[in-house]
Coordinates of C-alpha atoms in Angstrom, one line a residue:
M1 CA -30.1 7.0 -53.4
A2 CA -30.2 3.7 -55.2
R3 CA -26.8 3.3 -55.0
F4 CA -26.4 3.9 -51.0
V5 CA -29.2 1.1 -50.9
G6 CA -27.2 -1.3 -53.0
F7 CA -24.4 -0.7 -50.5
Y8 CA -26.6 -0.5 -47.6
P9 CA -26.7 -4.5 -46.7
C10 CA -22.9 -4.1 -46.3
I11 CA -23.2 -1.2 -44.1
T12 CA -25.8 -3.1 -41.8
K13 CA -23.5 -6.1 -41.8
S14 CA -20.5 -3.8 -40.6
V15 CA -23.0 -3.0 -38.0
V16 CA -23.9 -6.1 -36.7
V17 CA -20.1 -7.0 -36.1
S18 CA -19.3 -3.8 -34.5
F19 CA -22.3 -4.2 -32.1
A20 CA -21.8 -8.3 -31.6
G21 CA -18.2 -7.3 -30.7
A22 CA -19.1 -4.9 -28.2
A23 CA -21.4 -7.4 -26.6
I24 CA -18.7 -9.7 -26.5
A25 CA -15.9 -7.0 -25.2
V26 CA -18.5 -5.9 -22.5
G27 CA -19.3 -9.5 -21.2
P28 CA -22.3 -10.8 -19.6
V29 CA -24.9 -8.3 -18.4
G30 CA -25.4 -10.2 -15.1
G31 CA -24.2 -9.3 -11.6
V32 CA -20.4 -8.8 -11.3
A33 CA -18.7 -9.8 -7.9
A34 CA -17.3 -7.4 -5.9
A35 CA -15.8 -6.9 -2.5
V36 CA -18.4 -5.3 -0.1
P37 CA -16.6 -3.2 2.5
R38 CA -17.8 -3.8 6.1
S39 CA -18.7 -1.0 8.6
D40 CA -15.0 -0.4 9.4
G41 CA -14.1 -0.1 5.6
A42 CA -12.3 -3.4 5.2
S43 CA -13.5 -6.4 3.4
D44 CA -12.4 -10.5 4.0
Q45 CA -11.3 -10.9 0.1
I46 CA -7.9 -12.2 -0.5
Q47 CA -6.3 -11.8 -3.5
T48 CA -3.5 -14.1 -4.3
A49 CA -1.2 -14.5 -7.7
P50 CA -1.7 -17.4 -9.8
G51 CA -0.1 -20.3 -9.4
T52 CA 0.2 -20.0 -5.8
S53 CA -1.7 -21.9 -3.1
D54 CA -3.9 -19.8 -1.0
A55 CA -3.0 -17.5 1.6
P56 CA -3.4 -18.2 5.3
E57 CA -6.5 -15.7 6.7
V58 CA -5.1 -13.3 8.9
S59 CA -7.0 -11.2 11.4
A60 CA -5.4 -8.0 10.1
L61 CA -7.7 -5.0 8.1
S62 CA -4.9 -4.8 5.7
W63 CA -1.6 -6.6 4.5
T64 CA 0.5 -7.7 1.5
V65 CA 3.2 -10.2 0.9
T66 CA 5.5 -9.2 -1.8
D67 CA 8.7 -10.9 -3.5
V68 CA 11.3 -8.0 -3.4
G69 CA 13.7 -9.7 -5.6
T70 CA 11.1 -9.9 -8.2
G71 CA 8.6 -7.3 -7.6
K72 CA 5.8 -9.8 -7.4
L73 CA 3.0 -8.9 -5.3
L74 CA 2.0 -12.6 -4.0
A75 CA -1.0 -12.0 -2.0
A76 CA -2.7 -9.0 -0.6
K77 CA -6.0 -8.1 1.6
E78 CA -7.1 -4.6 1.1
P79 CA -3.9 -3.3 0.1
H80 CA -5.1 0.3 -0.6
L81 CA -7.1 0.7 2.5
R82 CA -6.1 4.1 4.2
L83 CA -5.5 3.5 7.8
A84 CA -3.4 5.5 10.3
P85 CA 0.1 4.0 10.1
A86 CA 1.7 4.4 13.1
S87 CA 5.3 4.6 13.5
T88 CA 5.6 2.4 10.3
L89 CA 5.4 5.9 8.6
K90 CA 9.0 6.6 10.0
T91 CA 10.2 4.0 6.9
L92 CA 9.2 7.1 4.3
F93 CA 10.9 9.4 6.9
A94 CA 14.1 7.4 6.6
L95 CA 13.8 7.2 3.1
A96 CA 13.3 11.2 2.8
L97 CA 16.1 12.2 5.2
L98 CA 18.6 9.5 4.8
P99 CA 20.5 10.9 2.0
Q100 CA 20.3 14.2 3.4
L101 CA 22.0 13.8 6.5
P102 CA 25.4 12.4 6.7
A103 CA 25.8 10.1 9.7
S104 CA 29.0 11.5 11.1
T105 CA 27.5 15.1 11.5
E106 CA 27.5 15.9 15.2
H107 CA 24.5 17.6 17.1
T108 CA 24.5 19.0 20.4
A109 CA 20.8 18.5 21.2
V110 CA 18.6 21.7 22.3
T111 CA 15.1 22.4 23.9
A112 CA 13.8 23.3 20.3
D113 CA 14.8 20.0 19.3
I114 CA 11.9 18.4 21.1
S115 CA 9.7 20.8 22.3
D116 CA 6.9 19.8 19.6
V117 CA 6.8 16.3 20.2
A118 CA 3.6 15.2 21.0
P119 CA 2.4 14.1 24.5
G120 CA 2.3 10.4 25.1
S121 CA 5.1 9.7 22.3
S122 CA 7.6 6.9 22.2
L123 CA 10.6 8.3 23.3
V124 CA 14.5 7.2 23.0
G125 CA 15.6 9.8 25.3
V126 CA 17.5 12.5 23.5
K127 CA 18.4 15.2 26.3
E128 CA 19.6 19.0 26.0
G129 CA 23.0 19.6 26.0
T130 CA 24.0 15.9 25.0
N131 CA 25.9 15.5 21.8
Y132 CA 25.0 12.8 19.2
T133 CA 25.9 12.0 15.9
V134 CA 23.4 11.4 13.2
G135 CA 24.0 7.8 13.4
D136 CA 23.2 8.1 16.9
L137 CA 19.6 9.5 16.0
W138 CA 18.7 7.1 13.4
R139 CA 19.7 4.0 15.7
G140 CA 17.0 6.1 18.1
V141 CA 14.1 6.2 15.3
F142 CA 14.9 2.8 14.2
L143 CA 15.2 0.8 17.7
S144 CA 13.4 2.9 20.0
S145 CA 10.8 4.3 17.5
G146 CA 11.9 7.7 19.1
N147 CA 10.2 10.5 18.4
D148 CA 12.3 12.9 20.2
A149 CA 15.1 11.4 17.5
V150 CA 12.3 12.2 14.3
H151 CA 12.1 16.1 15.5
T152 CA 15.7 16.5 15.8
L153 CA 16.8 15.1 12.7
A154 CA 14.0 17.1 10.8
R155 CA 15.3 20.5 12.9
L156 CA 18.7 19.1 11.2
N157 CA 17.2 18.7 7.7
G158 CA 15.8 22.3 7.8
G159 CA 12.6 22.2 10.2
M160 CA 9.2 20.6 9.9
D161 CA 7.4 22.0 6.6
L162 CA 10.3 21.5 4.4
T163 CA 10.8 17.5 6.2
L164 CA 6.9 17.0 5.4
A165 CA 7.2 18.6 1.9
R166 CA 10.1 16.1 1.3
M167 CA 8.2 12.8 2.8
Q168 CA 5.0 13.9 0.4
T169 CA 7.4 14.5 -2.4
T170 CA 8.9 11.3 -1.9
A171 CA 6.1 9.1 -1.5
D172 CA 4.7 10.6 -4.5
R173 CA 8.0 10.0 -6.4
L174 CA 7.6 6.1 -5.5
G175 CA 3.6 6.1 -6.6
A176 CA 2.4 5.6 -3.1
H177 CA -1.1 7.6 -3.9
D178 CA -2.9 6.5 -0.8
T179 CA -0.2 8.4 1.7
S180 CA -0.8 11.8 3.0
V181 CA 1.8 13.0 5.4
R182 CA 0.6 15.5 8.7
T183 CA 3.8 14.2 10.8
P184 CA 6.9 13.2 10.5
D185 CA 6.7 10.3 13.2
G186 CA 3.5 8.5 12.4
Y187 CA 1.8 9.9 15.5
D188 CA -1.8 9.9 15.0
T189 CA -3.2 12.8 13.2
P190 CA -6.3 13.9 11.4
G191 CA -5.7 13.5 7.9
Q192 CA -2.5 11.5 7.6
Y193 CA -3.1 8.0 6.4
S194 CA -1.3 5.4 4.6
S195 CA -1.7 1.7 2.8
A196 CA -0.3 -1.6 3.0
Y197 CA 0.6 -1.4 -0.4
D198 CA 2.6 2.2 0.1
L199 CA 4.3 1.0 3.1
S200 CA 5.8 -1.8 1.2
L201 CA 6.8 0.6 -1.5
F202 CA 9.0 2.7 1.0
A203 CA 10.6 -0.7 2.5
K204 CA 11.5 -2.1 -0.8
A205 CA 13.1 1.1 -1.7
G206 CA 14.8 1.9 1.7
L207 CA 16.2 -2.0 1.5
Q208 CA 18.3 -0.6 -1.5
N209 CA 19.8 1.7 1.0
P210 CA 22.5 0.1 2.8
D211 CA 22.3 2.6 5.7
F212 CA 18.5 1.8 5.9
R213 CA 18.9 -1.6 5.8
R214 CA 21.9 -1.5 8.5
Y215 CA 19.8 0.4 11.0
C216 CA 16.3 -1.4 10.5
G217 CA 18.4 -4.7 11.5
T218 CA 20.3 -3.4 14.6
K219 CA 19.4 -5.4 17.5
S220 CA 21.0 -3.5 20.1
A221 CA 22.9 -0.1 20.4
L222 CA 24.5 2.2 23.2
F223 CA 22.9 5.5 22.8
P224 CA 24.6 7.7 22.2
A225 CA 27.8 5.4 20.4
A226 CA 30.2 7.5 22.2
G227 CA 29.8 6.5 25.7
G228 CA 29.6 8.9 28.6
P229 CA 27.9 9.6 31.6
N230 CA 24.6 10.0 29.5
S231 CA 24.5 7.1 27.3
F232 CA 22.7 3.9 27.9
G233 CA 21.6 0.6 26.1
I234 CA 18.8 0.5 23.7
Q235 CA 17.1 -2.3 22.1
N236 CA 15.1 -2.9 19.1
T237 CA 11.3 -3.2 19.9
N238 CA 10.5 -5.5 16.8
R239 CA 9.9 -8.4 18.9
L240 CA 9.9 -10.8 15.8
L241 CA 13.8 -9.5 15.3
V242 CA 15.3 -9.8 19.0
G243 CA 13.2 -12.4 20.0
S244 CA 11.1 -11.1 23.1
H245 CA 7.9 -10.9 25.2
G246 CA 7.3 -14.6 24.1
V247 CA 7.8 -14.2 20.3
E248 CA 10.3 -16.1 18.9
P249 CA 12.7 -14.7 16.6
Y250 CA 12.1 -15.2 12.8
P251 CA 15.0 -16.7 11.1
G252 CA 16.5 -14.7 8.4
L253 CA 14.7 -11.4 9.5
I254 CA 16.5 -8.5 8.0
G255 CA 14.2 -6.2 10.2
V256 CA 12.3 -2.8 8.9
K257 CA 9.8 -1.2 11.5
N258 CA 6.9 -2.1 13.8
G259 CA 4.5 0.6 15.2
Y260 CA 1.5 1.3 17.7
T261 CA -1.1 3.7 18.4
S262 CA -4.7 3.4 20.0
E263 CA -6.2 4.4 16.5
A264 CA -3.5 2.7 14.2
G265 CA -3.8 -0.1 16.4
N266 CA -0.5 -2.4 15.9
T267 CA 1.4 -2.0 12.3
L268 CA 4.3 -4.0 11.3
V269 CA 6.8 -4.2 8.2
T270 CA 9.0 -7.0 8.2
A271 CA 11.4 -8.4 5.6
A272 CA 13.5 -11.6 5.8
T273 CA 15.7 -13.9 3.3
R274 CA 16.0 -17.2 2.7
H275 CA 17.7 -18.9 0.2
N276 CA 19.0 -16.0 -1.4
R277 CA 15.0 -14.8 -1.8
T278 CA 13.5 -12.0 0.2
I279 CA 10.0 -11.8 1.2
L280 CA 8.1 -8.6 2.5
V281 CA 5.1 -8.2 4.7
T282 CA 3.4 -5.2 5.8
I283 CA 0.4 -5.8 8.4
M284 CA -2.3 -2.9 9.4
N285 CA -4.3 -3.4 12.9
P286 CA -4.7 -6.8 13.4
Q287 CA -8.3 -7.5 14.9
D288 CA -6.8 -10.1 17.0
N289 CA -6.3 -8.6 20.6
T290 CA -3.6 -11.1 21.7
A291 CA -0.5 -9.3 22.6
N292 CA 1.8 -10.5 19.7
A293 CA -0.8 -11.1 17.1
V294 CA 1.0 -8.5 14.7
Y295 CA 4.2 -10.7 14.9
E296 CA 2.6 -14.3 14.7
E297 CA 0.2 -13.2 11.9
S298 CA 3.5 -11.8 9.7
R299 CA 5.1 -14.9 10.6
E300 CA 2.3 -16.7 9.0
L301 CA 2.8 -14.7 6.2
L302 CA 6.4 -14.8 5.6
D303 CA 6.4 -18.7 5.6
W304 CA 3.6 -18.8 3.3
G305 CA 5.4 -16.6 0.7
F306 CA 8.9 -18.3 1.1
D307 CA 6.3 -21.3 -0.2
A308 CA 4.5 -19.8 -2.9
A309 CA 7.2 -17.0 -3.9
P310 CA 8.5 -19.9 -6.7
Q311 CA 5.3 -20.7 -8.1
A312 CA 4.2 -17.5 -8.7
L313 CA 3.5 -17.0 -12.4
A314 CA 3.2 -13.2 -13.3
A315 CA 4.4 -9.8 -11.5
G316 CA 1.7 -8.0 -9.9
Q317 CA -1.2 -10.2 -11.2
L318 CA -3.5 -11.4 -8.5
R319 CA -6.4 -13.5 -8.2
G320 CA -9.3 -12.1 -6.5
P321 CA -11.2 -8.4 -6.4
S322 CA -8.9 -5.7 -6.6
S323 CA -8.9 -2.2 -5.0
P324 CA -7.0 0.0 -6.6
A325 CA -5.8 3.4 -5.1
A326 CA -8.1 6.2 -5.6
S327 CA -6.3 10.0 -6.1
R328 CA -5.2 11.4 -2.8
H329 CA -7.7 13.9 -1.0
P330 CA -6.3 15.5 1.9
E331 CA -9.9 15.8 3.4
A332 CA -10.1 12.1 3.2
A333 CA -11.1 10.0 6.4
H334 CA -7.6 8.4 7.6
H335 CA -9.4 5.6 9.1
G336 CA -9.7 4.4 5.2
A337 CA -13.8 3.7 5.0
G338 CA -14.1 6.6 3.0
A339 CA -11.7 5.4 0.3
A340 CA -13.0 2.0 0.4
Q341 CA -16.7 3.4 -0.2
A342 CA -15.6 5.5 -2.9
S343 CA -13.8 2.5 -4.4
T344 CA -16.9 0.4 -4.2
S345 CA -19.1 3.4 -5.8
G346 CA -16.8 3.5 -8.8
N347 CA -17.0 -0.2 -9.3
A348 CA -20.4 -0.2 -9.4
S349 CA -20.7 3.0 -11.6
S350 CA -18.2 1.3 -14.5
R351 CA -20.5 -2.0 -13.7
L352 CA -23.6 0.2 -14.7
T353 CA -21.9 1.8 -17.6
R354 CA -20.9 -1.8 -18.9
H355 CA -24.5 -2.9 -18.6
L356 CA -25.9 0.0 -20.2
E357 CA -23.6 -0.5 -23.4
A358 CA -24.4 -4.2 -23.4
A359 CA -28.1 -3.0 -23.5
V360 CA -27.1 -1.0 -26.5
A361 CA -25.2 -3.7 -28.4
L362 CA -28.2 -6.3 -27.6
L363 CA -30.6 -3.6 -29.0
G364 CA -28.9 -3.2 -31.9
L365 CA -28.9 -6.8 -32.5
V366 CA -32.8 -7.3 -32.2
C367 CA -33.3 -4.3 -34.5
V368 CA -30.9 -5.6 -37.2
P369 CA -33.6 -8.1 -38.7
F370 CA -36.4 -5.6 -38.8
V371 CA -34.0 -3.1 -40.5
L372 CA -33.1 -6.1 -43.3
K373 CA -36.6 -6.6 -44.0
A374 CA -37.5 -3.1 -44.7
V375 CA -34.7 -2.5 -46.7
R376 CA -35.5 -5.1 -48.9
R377 CA -38.9 -4.1 -49.4
R378 CA -37.9 -0.7 -50.5
R379 CA -35.5 -2.5 -53.2
N380 CA -38.5 -4.6 -54.5
R381 CA -41.3 -1.8 -54.6
P382 CA -42.0 -0.9 -57.9
T383 CA -40.6 2.2 -59.5
R384 CA -43.0 4.8 -60.5

């Protein structure tokens, strides 16, 4: 016992060092700044990469700016907020099915191809008895956002169930954990959602595919391309690509995909190249109600991205509050509020844990002098 007491001061010093280290690692016990969700599940706080100027403030609930060449996320607002994606989900559809369906494959449309297209869907005009190539149908998807073309391709792929499973598998493989697929075309459906971050993953992967890149940047085409009595011209509905409805075309725009539904509002994924640098912007649900807000806000973010990209210091590191993706739950509200609240709750729990650890460390430090004093008294006590 005497031998243990003799060594005890050394042990005590180790304990003191450990407590001090824990207190330093945990940081101050005071309040920690965190993004506070609004009633619609979003926050106004913007994250930017180190070394860059402040990103412009736009009205969209969620958005990202990415340097495609380096993979750097330059700026974001609520990048993991789960929202209805509208037709921007067709980027995932194309990513999953383009490798499965050769463009030259011919198909004569039948009633079953389009029988389950939701009423009110955007259509390119697939007609029963008309012969199309798979390439025709992809142009119908990208230019006219035709849900009838999407459903026809899904049947050619082996049916709806196989198509949805392939889309979800593709999303999971890319690490797009904010995405739950319920339709192939992005039409409003309970339990279906994605995020600006995930849509940027789909676009980045898609731009590596020459077919995807060609289709998403096509401004106009004949549908079907072979001509004939049933053919007609179609134009890309991405106003930033073609320049229409009062929107000036963006220089160097590659394209990608726009969308709109009553629940999602306007959504847009755009990419442009300038001086051998490609910037990708994803915008979801602008709160500005003017007709071209989604395009003009994308323009602002693209401009900022080209200016900011050379100054970004570290890939994937953002300055400001983060919103890490939660694991996907099919029952989660696809409007995103539930996910945002869960994230906030998780942050609060994490902060509480850190504060408790700090309190224990401080308590240990406070007790050390009393322990040392007790040990000295014990060692100085006369032996009997």
